[in-house]
PDB file of C-alpha atoms in Angstrom:
ATOM      1  CA  UNK N 893      10.946  25.443  20.303  1.00  0.00           C
ATOM      2  CA  UNK N 894      10.861  29.495  21.053  1.00  0.00           C
ATOM      3  CA  UNK N 895       7.242  30.613  22.163  1.00  0.00           C
ATOM      4  CA  UNK N 896       6.066  33.980  20.663  1.00  0.00           C
ATOM      5  CA  UNK N 897       3.004  35.772  22.133  1.00  0.00           C
ATOM      6  CA  UNK N 898       0.989  37.615  19.548  1.00  0.00           C
ATOM      7  CA  UNK N 899      -0.585  40.986  20.062  1.00  0.00           C
ATOM      8  CA  UNK N 900      -3.941  41.230  22.080  1.00  0.00           C
ATOM      9  CA  UNK N 901      -6.523  43.940  21.384  1.00  0.00           C
ATOM     10  CA  UNK N 902      -4.238  45.910  19.386  1.00  0.00           C
ATOM     11  CA  UNK N 903      -1.515  45.926  22.116  1.00  0.00           C
ATOM     12  CA  UNK N 904       2.182  46.137  20.692  1.00  0.00           C
ATOM     13  CA  UNK N 905       3.865  42.394  20.528  1.00  0.00           C
ATOM     14  CA  UNK N 906       6.837  44.107  22.552  1.00  0.00           C
ATOM     15  CA  UNK N 907       4.934  45.683  25.403  1.00  0.00           C
ATOM     16  CA  UNK N 908       5.195  44.372  28.980  1.00  0.00           C
ATOM     17  CA  UNK N 909       2.676  42.095  30.118  1.00  0.00           C
ATOM     18  CA  UNK N 910       1.087  41.738  33.584  1.00  0.00           C
ATOM     19  CA  UNK N 911       1.472  38.671  35.721  1.00  0.00           C
ATOM     20  CA  UNK N 912      -1.984  37.489  34.627  1.00  0.00           C
ATOM     21  CA  UNK N 913      -1.259  37.433  31.070  1.00  0.00           C
ATOM     22  CA  UNK N 914       2.351  35.788  31.721  1.00  0.00           C
ATOM     23  CA  UNK N 915       0.663  33.151  33.621  1.00  0.00           C
ATOM     24  CA  UNK N 916      -2.043  32.527  30.798  1.00  0.00           C
ATOM     25  CA  UNK N 917       0.691  32.430  28.089  1.00  0.00           C
ATOM     26  CA  UNK N 918       2.797  29.897  30.102  1.00  0.00           C
ATOM     27  CA  UNK N 919      -0.184  27.759  30.597  1.00  0.00           C
ATOM     28  CA  UNK N 920      -1.149  27.780  26.749  1.00  0.00           C
ATOM     29  CA  UNK N 921       2.464  26.917  25.845  1.00  0.00           C
ATOM     30  CA  UNK N 922       2.881  24.052  28.206  1.00  0.00           C
ATOM     31  CA  UNK N 923      -0.583  22.758  27.080  1.00  0.00           C
ATOM     32  CA  UNK N 924       0.089  22.973  23.572  1.00  0.00           C
ATOM     33  CA  UNK N 925       3.512  21.271  24.217  1.00  0.00           C
ATOM     34  CA  UNK N 926       1.973  18.289  26.078  1.00  0.00           C
ATOM     35  CA  UNK N 927      -0.617  17.822  23.141  1.00  0.00           C
ATOM     36  CA  UNK N 928       2.017  17.657  20.519  1.00  0.00           C
ATOM     37  CA  UNK N 929       4.109  15.473  22.594  1.00  0.00           C
ATOM     38  CA  UNK N 930       1.223  12.987  22.958  1.00  0.00           C
ATOM     39  CA  UNK N 931       0.357  13.325  19.242  1.00  0.00           C
ATOM     40  CA  UNK N 932       3.868  12.316  18.308  1.00  0.00           C
ATOM     41  CA  UNK N 933       4.233   9.481  20.807  1.00  0.00           C
ATOM     42  CA  UNK N 934       0.921   7.715  19.114  1.00  0.00           C
ATOM     43  CA  UNK N 935       2.368   8.469  15.673  1.00  0.00           C
ATOM     44  CA  UNK N 936       5.551   6.482  16.583  1.00  0.00           C
ATOM     45  CA  UNK N 937       4.600   3.730  18.767  1.00  0.00           C
ATOM     46  CA  UNK N 938       0.791   3.007  18.094  1.00  0.00           C
ATOM     47  CA  UNK N 939       0.711   0.440  15.308  1.00  0.00           C
ATOM     48  CA  UNK N 940      -2.573   1.348  14.041  1.00  0.00           C
ATOM     49  CA  UNK N 941      -1.774   5.034  13.681  1.00  0.00           C
ATOM     50  CA  UNK N 942      -1.504   6.696  10.287  1.00  0.00           C
ATOM     51  CA  UNK N 943       1.880   7.848   9.299  1.00  0.00           C
ATOM     52  CA  UNK N 944       2.580  10.104   6.447  1.00  0.00           C
ATOM     53  CA  UNK N 945       5.907   9.529   5.139  1.00  0.00           C
ATOM     54  CA  UNK N 946       8.200  12.147   3.849  1.00  0.00           C
ATOM     55  CA  UNK N 947       8.133  12.540   0.084  1.00  0.00           C
ATOM     56  CA  UNK N 948      11.531  11.580  -1.451  1.00  0.00           C
ATOM     57  CA  UNK N 949      12.731  11.298  -4.939  1.00  0.00           C
ATOM     58  CA  UNK N 950      14.013   8.296  -6.889  1.00  0.00           C
ATOM     59  CA  UNK N 951      17.799   9.546  -6.493  1.00  0.00           C
ATOM     60  CA  UNK N 952      17.245   9.912  -2.517  1.00  0.00           C
ATOM     61  CA  UNK N 953      15.550   6.619  -2.241  1.00  0.00           C
ATOM     62  CA  UNK N 954      17.161   3.861  -0.368  1.00  0.00           C
ATOM     63  CA  UNK N 955      14.855   1.161  -1.933  1.00  0.00           C
ATOM     64  CA  UNK N 956      13.609   0.621  -5.330  1.00  0.00           C
ATOM     65  CA  UNK N 957      11.317   3.440  -6.791  1.00  0.00           C
ATOM     66  CA  UNK N 958      11.635   3.331 -10.606  1.00  0.00           C
ATOM     67  CA  UNK N 959      13.713   5.213 -13.079  1.00  0.00           C
ATOM     68  CA  UNK N 960      12.455   8.543 -14.290  1.00  0.00           C
ATOM     69  CA  UNK N 961      11.105   8.042 -17.907  1.00  0.00           C
ATOM     70  CA  UNK N 962       8.395  10.431 -19.467  1.00  0.00           C
ATOM     71  CA  UNK N 963       7.497   7.750 -21.955  1.00  0.00           C
ATOM     72  CA  UNK N 964       5.908   5.710 -19.009  1.00  0.00           C
ATOM     73  CA  UNK N 965       2.181   6.173 -18.076  1.00  0.00           C
ATOM     74  CA  UNK N 966       3.506   6.836 -14.554  1.00  0.00           C
ATOM     75  CA  UNK N 967       6.590   8.769 -15.452  1.00  0.00           C
ATOM     76  CA  UNK N 968       8.774   6.109 -13.823  1.00  0.00           C
ATOM     77  CA  UNK N 969      10.041   2.868 -15.798  1.00  0.00           C
ATOM     78  CA  UNK N 970      10.879  -0.524 -13.841  1.00  0.00           C
ATOM     79  CA  UNK N 971      13.894  -0.348 -11.159  1.00  0.00           C
ATOM     80  CA  UNK N 972      17.181  -1.755 -12.297  1.00  0.00           C
ATOM     81  CA  UNK N 973      18.254  -5.427 -11.656  1.00  0.00           C
ATOM     82  CA  UNK N 974      20.489  -4.215  -9.106  1.00  0.00           C
ATOM     83  CA  UNK N 975      18.343  -1.633  -7.492  1.00  0.00           C
ATOM     84  CA  UNK N 976      17.982  -3.509  -4.317  1.00  0.00           C
ATOM     85  CA  UNK N 977      21.253  -4.123  -2.417  1.00  0.00           C
ATOM     86  CA  UNK N 978      21.891  -7.741  -1.475  1.00  0.00           C
ATOM     87  CA  UNK N 979      19.025  -8.898  -3.928  1.00  0.00           C
ATOM     88  CA  UNK N 980      18.660 -10.161  -7.647  1.00  0.00           C
ATOM     89  CA  UNK N 981      15.833  -9.483  -9.787  1.00  0.00           C
ATOM     90  CA  UNK N 982      14.270 -12.509 -10.983  1.00  0.00           C
ATOM     91  CA  UNK N 983      11.034 -10.863 -12.906  1.00  0.00           C
ATOM     92  CA  UNK N 984      10.030  -7.810 -14.128  1.00  0.00           C
ATOM     93  CA  UNK N 985       7.029  -6.660 -16.310  1.00  0.00           C
ATOM     94  CA  UNK N 986       6.239  -3.397 -18.039  1.00  0.00           C
ATOM     95  CA  UNK N 987       2.710  -4.670 -19.616  1.00  0.00           C
ATOM     96  CA  UNK N 988       3.752  -3.249 -22.928  1.00  0.00           C
ATOM     97  CA  UNK N 989       1.534  -5.876 -24.669  1.00  0.00           C
ATOM     98  CA  UNK N 990      -2.181  -6.345 -25.367  1.00  0.00           C
ATOM     99  CA  UNK N 991      -2.625  -9.488 -23.453  1.00  0.00           C
ATOM    100  CA  UNK N 992      -2.193 -10.751 -19.879  1.00  0.00           C
ATOM    101  CA  UNK N 993       1.575 -12.018 -19.524  1.00  0.00           C
ATOM    102  CA  UNK N 994       2.402 -15.393 -19.690  1.00  0.00           C
ATOM    103  CA  UNK N 995       2.394 -16.914 -16.270  1.00  0.00           C
ATOM    104  CA  UNK N 996      -0.123 -14.601 -14.881  1.00  0.00           C
ATOM    105  CA  UNK N 997      -3.705 -16.272 -14.062  1.00  0.00           C
ATOM    106  CA  UNK N 998      -6.664 -14.263 -14.181  1.00  0.00           C
ATOM    107  CA  UNK N 999      -9.484 -14.549 -11.457  1.00  0.00           C
ATOM    108  CA  UNK N1000     -12.840 -15.681 -12.449  1.00  0.00           C
ATOM    109  CA  UNK N1001     -16.059 -16.414 -10.286  1.00  0.00           C
ATOM    110  CA  UNK N1002     -16.981 -15.530  -6.700  1.00  0.00           C
ATOM    111  CA  UNK N1003     -13.882 -14.349  -4.473  1.00  0.00           C
ATOM    112  CA  UNK N1004     -13.328 -16.541  -1.422  1.00  0.00           C
ATOM    113  CA  UNK N1005     -14.826 -14.980   1.737  1.00  0.00           C
ATOM    114  CA  UNK N1006     -16.811 -12.428  -0.452  1.00  0.00           C
ATOM    115  CA  UNK N1007     -20.161 -14.205  -1.509  1.00  0.00           C
ATOM    116  CA  UNK N1008     -21.558 -11.011  -3.017  1.00  0.00           C
ATOM    117  CA  UNK N1009     -18.470 -10.357  -5.234  1.00  0.00           C
ATOM    118  CA  UNK N1010     -17.518 -11.618  -8.699  1.00  0.00           C
ATOM    119  CA  UNK N1011     -14.370 -11.749 -10.653  1.00  0.00           C
ATOM    120  CA  UNK N1012     -14.638 -11.736 -14.427  1.00  0.00           C
ATOM    121  CA  UNK N1013     -11.621 -12.046 -16.915  1.00  0.00           C
ATOM    122  CA  UNK N1014     -13.223  -9.400 -19.131  1.00  0.00           C
ATOM    123  CA  UNK N1015     -12.535  -6.951 -16.217  1.00  0.00           C
ATOM    124  CA  UNK N1016      -8.758  -7.378 -16.705  1.00  0.00           C
ATOM    125  CA  UNK N1017      -7.271  -5.765 -19.679  1.00  0.00           C
ATOM    126  CA  UNK N1018      -3.509  -4.901 -20.791  1.00  0.00           C
ATOM    127  CA  UNK N1019      -3.597  -1.844 -23.048  1.00  0.00           C
ATOM    128  CA  UNK N1020      -1.541   1.304 -23.326  1.00  0.00           C
ATOM    129  CA  UNK N1021       1.427   0.205 -21.284  1.00  0.00           C
ATOM    130  CA  UNK N1022      -0.950  -0.569 -18.410  1.00  0.00           C
ATOM    131  CA  UNK N1023      -2.621  -3.451 -16.473  1.00  0.00           C
ATOM    132  CA  UNK N1024      -6.151  -2.158 -15.707  1.00  0.00           C
ATOM    133  CA  UNK N1025      -8.442  -4.037 -13.254  1.00  0.00           C
ATOM    134  CA  UNK N1026     -11.893  -2.451 -13.860  1.00  0.00           C
ATOM    135  CA  UNK N1027     -14.739  -2.420 -11.856  1.00  0.00           C
ATOM    136  CA  UNK N1028     -18.219  -1.683 -13.512  1.00  0.00           C
ATOM    137  CA  UNK N1029     -21.892  -3.083 -13.339  1.00  0.00           C
ATOM    138  CA  UNK N1030     -21.667  -5.774 -15.898  1.00  0.00           C
ATOM    139  CA  UNK N1031     -25.123  -6.627 -17.646  1.00  0.00           C
ATOM    140  CA  UNK N1032     -23.651 -10.178 -18.093  1.00  0.00           C
ATOM    141  CA  UNK N1033     -24.014 -10.419 -14.201  1.00  0.00           C
ATOM    142  CA  UNK N1034     -27.377  -8.980 -13.730  1.00  0.00           C
ATOM    143  CA  UNK N1035     -25.908  -5.485 -13.642  1.00  0.00           C
ATOM    144  CA  UNK N1036     -24.100  -6.210 -10.506  1.00  0.00           C
ATOM    145  CA  UNK N1037     -20.628  -4.909  -9.870  1.00  0.00           C
ATOM    146  CA  UNK N1038     -17.723  -6.989 -11.194  1.00  0.00           C
ATOM    147  CA  UNK N1039     -14.122  -6.583 -10.699  1.00  0.00           C
ATOM    148  CA  UNK N1040     -10.647  -7.805 -11.954  1.00  0.00           C
ATOM    149  CA  UNK N1041      -8.004  -9.907 -10.173  1.00  0.00           C
ATOM    150  CA  UNK N1042      -5.000 -11.857 -11.381  1.00  0.00           C
ATOM    151  CA  UNK N1043      -1.826 -13.474  -9.879  1.00  0.00           C
ATOM    152  CA  UNK N1044       1.664 -14.103 -10.909  1.00  0.00           C
ATOM    153  CA  UNK N1045       1.000 -17.580 -10.122  1.00  0.00           C
ATOM    154  CA  UNK N1046       3.910 -19.170 -12.246  1.00  0.00           C
ATOM    155  CA  UNK N1047       6.400 -17.878  -9.737  1.00  0.00           C
ATOM    156  CA  UNK N1048       6.453 -18.401  -6.080  1.00  0.00           C
ATOM    157  CA  UNK N1049       9.191 -18.063  -3.251  1.00  0.00           C
ATOM    158  CA  UNK N1050       9.681 -18.117   0.171  1.00  0.00           C
ATOM    159  CA  UNK N1051      11.063 -14.561   1.190  1.00  0.00           C
ATOM    160  CA  UNK N1052      11.582 -11.971  -1.345  1.00  0.00           C
ATOM    161  CA  UNK N1053      10.930  -8.355  -2.180  1.00  0.00           C
ATOM    162  CA  UNK N1054       8.101  -7.047  -4.715  1.00  0.00           C
ATOM    163  CA  UNK N1055       7.496  -3.730  -6.109  1.00  0.00           C
ATOM    164  CA  UNK N1056       4.346  -2.615  -7.638  1.00  0.00           C
ATOM    165  CA  UNK N1057       3.927   0.886  -9.287  1.00  0.00           C
ATOM    166  CA  UNK N1058       0.135   1.684  -9.490  1.00  0.00           C
ATOM    167  CA  UNK N1059      -3.003   4.201  -8.712  1.00  0.00           C
ATOM    168  CA  UNK N1060      -6.606   4.209  -8.326  1.00  0.00           C
ATOM    169  CA  UNK N1061      -8.722   6.211 -10.514  1.00  0.00           C
ATOM    170  CA  UNK N1062     -11.539   6.396  -7.839  1.00  0.00           C
ATOM    171  CA  UNK N1063     -12.954   4.942  -4.444  1.00  0.00           C
ATOM    172  CA  UNK N1064     -15.196   2.192  -3.985  1.00  0.00           C
ATOM    173  CA  UNK N1065     -13.804  -1.384  -4.663  1.00  0.00           C
ATOM    174  CA  UNK N1066     -11.303  -2.583  -2.379  1.00  0.00           C
ATOM    175  CA  UNK N1067      -7.600  -2.256  -4.209  1.00  0.00           C
ATOM    176  CA  UNK N1068      -5.229  -4.816  -3.111  1.00  0.00           C
ATOM    177  CA  UNK N1069      -1.556  -5.907  -3.557  1.00  0.00           C
ATOM    178  CA  UNK N1070      -0.731  -8.880  -1.727  1.00  0.00           C
ATOM    179  CA  UNK N1071       1.415 -11.972  -1.410  1.00  0.00           C
ATOM    180  CA  UNK N1072      -0.759 -15.310  -1.125  1.00  0.00           C
ATOM    181  CA  UNK N1073       0.137 -18.878  -0.474  1.00  0.00           C
ATOM    182  CA  UNK N1074       1.319 -20.749  -3.394  1.00  0.00           C
ATOM    183  CA  UNK N1075      -0.681 -23.847  -1.997  1.00  0.00           C
ATOM    184  CA  UNK N1076      -3.957 -21.991  -1.872  1.00  0.00           C
ATOM    185  CA  UNK N1077      -3.973 -22.828   1.837  1.00  0.00           C
ATOM    186  CA  UNK N1078      -4.868 -19.704   4.065  1.00  0.00           C
ATOM    187  CA  UNK N1079      -3.795 -18.299   6.054  1.00  0.00           C
ATOM    188  CA  UNK N1080      -1.098 -16.763   5.693  1.00  0.00           C
ATOM    189  CA  UNK N1081      -1.363 -13.690   3.615  1.00  0.00           C
ATOM    190  CA  UNK N1082       0.672 -10.475   3.321  1.00  0.00           C
ATOM    191  CA  UNK N1083      -1.127  -7.412   2.168  1.00  0.00           C
ATOM    192  CA  UNK N1084       1.183  -4.582   1.598  1.00  0.00           C
ATOM    193  CA  UNK N1085      -1.149  -2.190  -0.289  1.00  0.00           C
ATOM    194  CA  UNK N1086      -5.013  -2.438   0.668  1.00  0.00           C
ATOM    195  CA  UNK N1087      -7.071   0.524  -0.069  1.00  0.00           C
ATOM    196  CA  UNK N1088     -10.219  -0.478   1.851  1.00  0.00           C
ATOM    197  CA  UNK N1089     -12.342   1.247  -0.814  1.00  0.00           C
ATOM    198  CA  UNK N1090     -10.905   4.715   0.004  1.00  0.00           C
ATOM    199  CA  UNK N1091      -8.519   7.228  -1.767  1.00  0.00           C
ATOM    200  CA  UNK N1092      -6.903   8.983   1.363  1.00  0.00           C
ATOM    201  CA  UNK N1093      -5.158   5.956   2.893  1.00  0.00           C
ATOM    202  CA  UNK N1094      -4.108   2.229   2.721  1.00  0.00           C
ATOM    203  CA  UNK N1095      -3.147  -0.333   5.037  1.00  0.00           C
ATOM    204  CA  UNK N1096      -0.696  -3.125   5.017  1.00  0.00           C
ATOM    205  CA  UNK N1097      -1.688  -6.619   7.193  1.00  0.00           C
ATOM    206  CA  UNK N1098      -0.112 -10.092   7.911  1.00  0.00           C
ATOM    207  CA  UNK N1099      -2.514 -12.539   8.448  1.00  0.00           C
ATOM    208  CA  UNK N1100      -1.566 -15.746  10.437  1.00  0.00           C
ATOM    209  CA  UNK N1101      -2.532 -18.696  12.369  1.00  0.00           C
ATOM    210  CA  UNK N1102      -5.733 -20.595  11.712  1.00  0.00           C
ATOM    211  CA  UNK N1103      -7.798 -18.053  13.942  1.00  0.00           C
ATOM    212  CA  UNK N1104      -6.818 -15.389  11.604  1.00  0.00           C
ATOM    213  CA  UNK N1105      -4.413 -13.262  13.912  1.00  0.00           C
ATOM    214  CA  UNK N1106      -3.266 -10.194  12.278  1.00  0.00           C
ATOM    215  CA  UNK N1107      -0.871  -7.272  12.785  1.00  0.00           C
ATOM    216  CA  UNK N1108      -1.892  -4.312  10.694  1.00  0.00           C
ATOM    217  CA  UNK N1109      -0.126  -0.865   9.577  1.00  0.00           C
ATOM    218  CA  UNK N1110      -2.086   2.150   8.135  1.00  0.00           C
ATOM    219  CA  UNK N1111      -0.565   5.108   6.042  1.00  0.00           C
ATOM    220  CA  UNK N1112      -2.125   8.306   4.973  1.00  0.00           C
ATOM    221  CA  UNK N1113      -1.618   8.874   1.238  1.00  0.00           C
ATOM    222  CA  UNK N1114      -3.413  10.017  -2.149  1.00  0.00           C
ATOM    223  CA  UNK N1115      -4.130   6.790  -3.751  1.00  0.00           C
ATOM    224  CA  UNK N1116      -5.092   8.706  -7.093  1.00  0.00           C
ATOM    225  CA  UNK N1117      -1.585   9.418  -7.769  1.00  0.00           C
ATOM    226  CA  UNK N1118       1.118   7.247  -8.939  1.00  0.00           C
ATOM    227  CA  UNK N1119       3.076   5.393  -6.090  1.00  0.00           C
ATOM    228  CA  UNK N1120       5.597   2.739  -5.947  1.00  0.00           C
ATOM    229  CA  UNK N1121       4.716   0.064  -3.257  1.00  0.00           C
ATOM    230  CA  UNK N1122       6.884  -2.482  -1.913  1.00  0.00           C
ATOM    231  CA  UNK N1123       7.340  -5.125   0.793  1.00  0.00           C
ATOM    232  CA  UNK N1124      10.517  -6.966   1.450  1.00  0.00           C
ATOM    233  CA  UNK N1125       9.846 -10.212   3.368  1.00  0.00           C
ATOM    234  CA  UNK N1126      12.474 -11.969   5.249  1.00  0.00           C
ATOM    235  CA  UNK N1127      12.389 -14.696   8.168  1.00  0.00           C
ATOM    236  CA  UNK N1128      13.333 -11.886  10.446  1.00  0.00           C
ATOM    237  CA  UNK N1129      10.924  -9.101   9.393  1.00  0.00           C
ATOM    238  CA  UNK N1130       8.643  -7.367   7.034  1.00  0.00           C
ATOM    239  CA  UNK N1131       9.260  -3.929   5.808  1.00  0.00           C
ATOM    240  CA  UNK N1132       6.677  -1.890   3.827  1.00  0.00           C
ATOM    241  CA  UNK N1133       7.972   0.369   1.135  1.00  0.00           C
ATOM    242  CA  UNK N1134       6.219   3.428  -0.325  1.00  0.00           C
ATOM    243  CA  UNK N1135       8.253   5.457  -3.097  1.00  0.00           C
ATOM    244  CA  UNK N1136      11.425   4.185  -1.748  1.00  0.00           C
ATOM    245  CA  UNK N1137      10.936   4.749   1.842  1.00  0.00           C
ATOM    246  CA  UNK N1138       9.905   2.469   4.799  1.00  0.00           C
ATOM    247  CA  UNK N1139       6.585   3.557   6.040  1.00  0.00           C
ATOM    248  CA  UNK N1140       6.049   0.272   8.203  1.00  0.00           C
ATOM    249  CA  UNK N1141       7.361  -2.676   9.394  1.00  0.00           C
ATOM    250  CA  UNK N1142       6.886  -6.158  11.342  1.00  0.00           C
ATOM    251  CA  UNK N1143       9.433  -7.878  13.195  1.00  0.00           C
ATOM    252  CA  UNK N1144       7.205 -10.368  15.250  1.00  0.00           C
ATOM    253  CA  UNK N1145       8.745 -13.659  13.844  1.00  0.00           C
ATOM    254  CA  UNK N1146       5.960 -15.923  14.676  1.00  0.00           C
ATOM    255  CA  UNK N1147       3.695 -13.733  12.695  1.00  0.00           C
ATOM    256  CA  UNK N1148       5.834 -13.826   9.550  1.00  0.00           C
ATOM    257  CA  UNK N1149       5.099 -16.406   6.874  1.00  0.00           C
ATOM    258  CA  UNK N1150       7.381 -19.042   5.892  1.00  0.00           C
ATOM    259  CA  UNK N1151       5.935 -20.637   2.959  1.00  0.00           C
ATOM    260  CA  UNK N1152       6.039 -20.352  -0.730  1.00  0.00           C
ATOM    261  CA  UNK N1153       4.124 -17.155  -1.656  1.00  0.00           C
ATOM    262  CA  UNK N1154       3.000 -15.309  -5.010  1.00  0.00           C
ATOM    263  CA  UNK N1155       2.057 -11.834  -6.231  1.00  0.00           C
ATOM    264  CA  UNK N1156      -1.568 -10.996  -6.256  1.00  0.00           C
ATOM    265  CA  UNK N1157      -3.321  -8.007  -7.614  1.00  0.00           C
ATOM    266  CA  UNK N1158      -7.001  -7.565  -7.356  1.00  0.00           C
ATOM    267  CA  UNK N1159     -10.419  -5.507  -6.650  1.00  0.00           C
ATOM    268  CA  UNK N1160     -12.928  -6.566  -4.640  1.00  0.00           C
ATOM    269  CA  UNK N1161     -16.497  -5.147  -4.246  1.00  0.00           C
ATOM    270  CA  UNK N1162     -18.724  -5.845  -1.218  1.00  0.00           C
ATOM    271  CA  UNK N1163     -21.706  -3.768  -2.022  1.00  0.00           C
ATOM    272  CA  UNK N1164     -24.010  -6.538  -0.261  1.00  0.00           C
ATOM    273  CA  UNK N1165     -22.266  -5.943   3.005  1.00  0.00           C
ATOM    274  CA  UNK N1166     -22.836  -2.054   2.603  1.00  0.00           C
ATOM    275  CA  UNK N1167     -18.956  -1.264   1.964  1.00  0.00           C
ATOM    276  CA  UNK N1168     -16.329  -1.278  -0.442  1.00  0.00           C
ATOM    277  CA  UNK N1169     -19.098  -0.455  -3.221  1.00  0.00           C
ATOM    278  CA  UNK N1170     -18.423   1.790  -6.263  1.00  0.00           C
ATOM    279  CA  UNK N1171     -20.809   4.448  -7.152  1.00  0.00           C
ATOM    280  CA  UNK N1172     -19.208   4.436 -10.820  1.00  0.00           C
ATOM    281  CA  UNK N1173     -16.764   2.765 -12.861  1.00  0.00           C
ATOM    282  CA  UNK N1174     -13.229   2.366 -11.275  1.00  0.00           C
ATOM    283  CA  UNK N1175      -9.957   1.197 -12.341  1.00  0.00           C
ATOM    284  CA  UNK N1176      -6.633   0.031 -10.560  1.00  0.00           C
ATOM    285  CA  UNK N1177      -3.967   0.946 -12.947  1.00  0.00           C
ATOM    286  CA  UNK N1178      -0.752  -0.831 -12.556  1.00  0.00           C
ATOM    287  CA  UNK N1179       2.409   0.396 -14.718  1.00  0.00           C
ATOM    288  CA  UNK N1180       4.770  -2.405 -13.769  1.00  0.00           C
ATOM    289  CA  UNK N1181       5.944  -4.955 -11.150  1.00  0.00           C
ATOM    290  CA  UNK N1182       9.444  -6.181 -10.281  1.00  0.00           C
ATOM    291  CA  UNK N1183      10.254  -9.119  -8.106  1.00  0.00           C
ATOM    292  CA  UNK N1184      13.498 -10.126  -6.348  1.00  0.00           C
ATOM    293  CA  UNK N1185      14.980 -12.500  -4.341  1.00  0.00           C
ATOM    294  CA  UNK N1186      17.959 -12.484  -1.970  1.00  0.00           C
ATOM    295  CA  UNK N1187      21.507 -13.054  -3.839  1.00  0.00           C
ATOM    296  CA  UNK N1188      22.296 -15.670  -1.232  1.00  0.00           C
ATOM    297  CA  UNK N1189      19.142 -17.823  -2.090  1.00  0.00           C
ATOM    298  CA  UNK N1190      19.853 -17.095  -5.839  1.00  0.00           C
ATOM    299  CA  UNK N1191      23.342 -18.571  -5.902  1.00  0.00           C
ATOM    300  CA  UNK N1192      22.360 -21.549  -3.423  1.00  0.00           C
TER     301      UNK N1192
END
């Protein structure tokens, strides 16, 4: 990197400097370079450091992003059956109807681990080409904040790839896209897009062991914009995908789940705990989902 000293007190940038000015400039340059080096080191090697991936277009993506389509709410239609090399598409849904698709189970009641929360089927709506999970103060539940959630519980597999095109309309509830054990025995769990109630970042977390050990990654991103979120889960590693680009990974074998899991989409409000609580109605909008299995697994 070339260093350029700016004019001081009206001096010409090309005028000769005395030895003191030269030393000061050298010290500033070295300090700035060291600071930048430390920042880059943490961004690359520190597992909890937010990383902002370089934006990419569908044509440049190594992983499924979607196909440009102005008729879609998000501007993208689902990826093709052969969009992921080495994998076969086993399920896709564009939510074009007016009912929750066959095979999906809607959550009701109090969420596990969230005694102050509440799921209700009325907060899950399919309309206008979108799956909508809606959080609002519901008079049927004493004007408490109620949220929506559901799972593609009819389809489970051990290892595979999942892609969800979604956005959030506001901050407040925790918006989560995850893989959950088909046995409903927890852990494990793979969260590949968990907002934590914010709009400026999200996280990905693997939960494992009965002590709930975790490995987490974080990415800075505008959650109110449409994005394609994905996870590729193999016995050796987990890749987190954002708009066709890997933004995080896990390659710790003992942390990787090896049981059948299903795709879950949900909101959670934890207002009683003073966190992840909306201040106005908020929706998690899903344009489509696509699920894949390894071609070798499909043929066996």
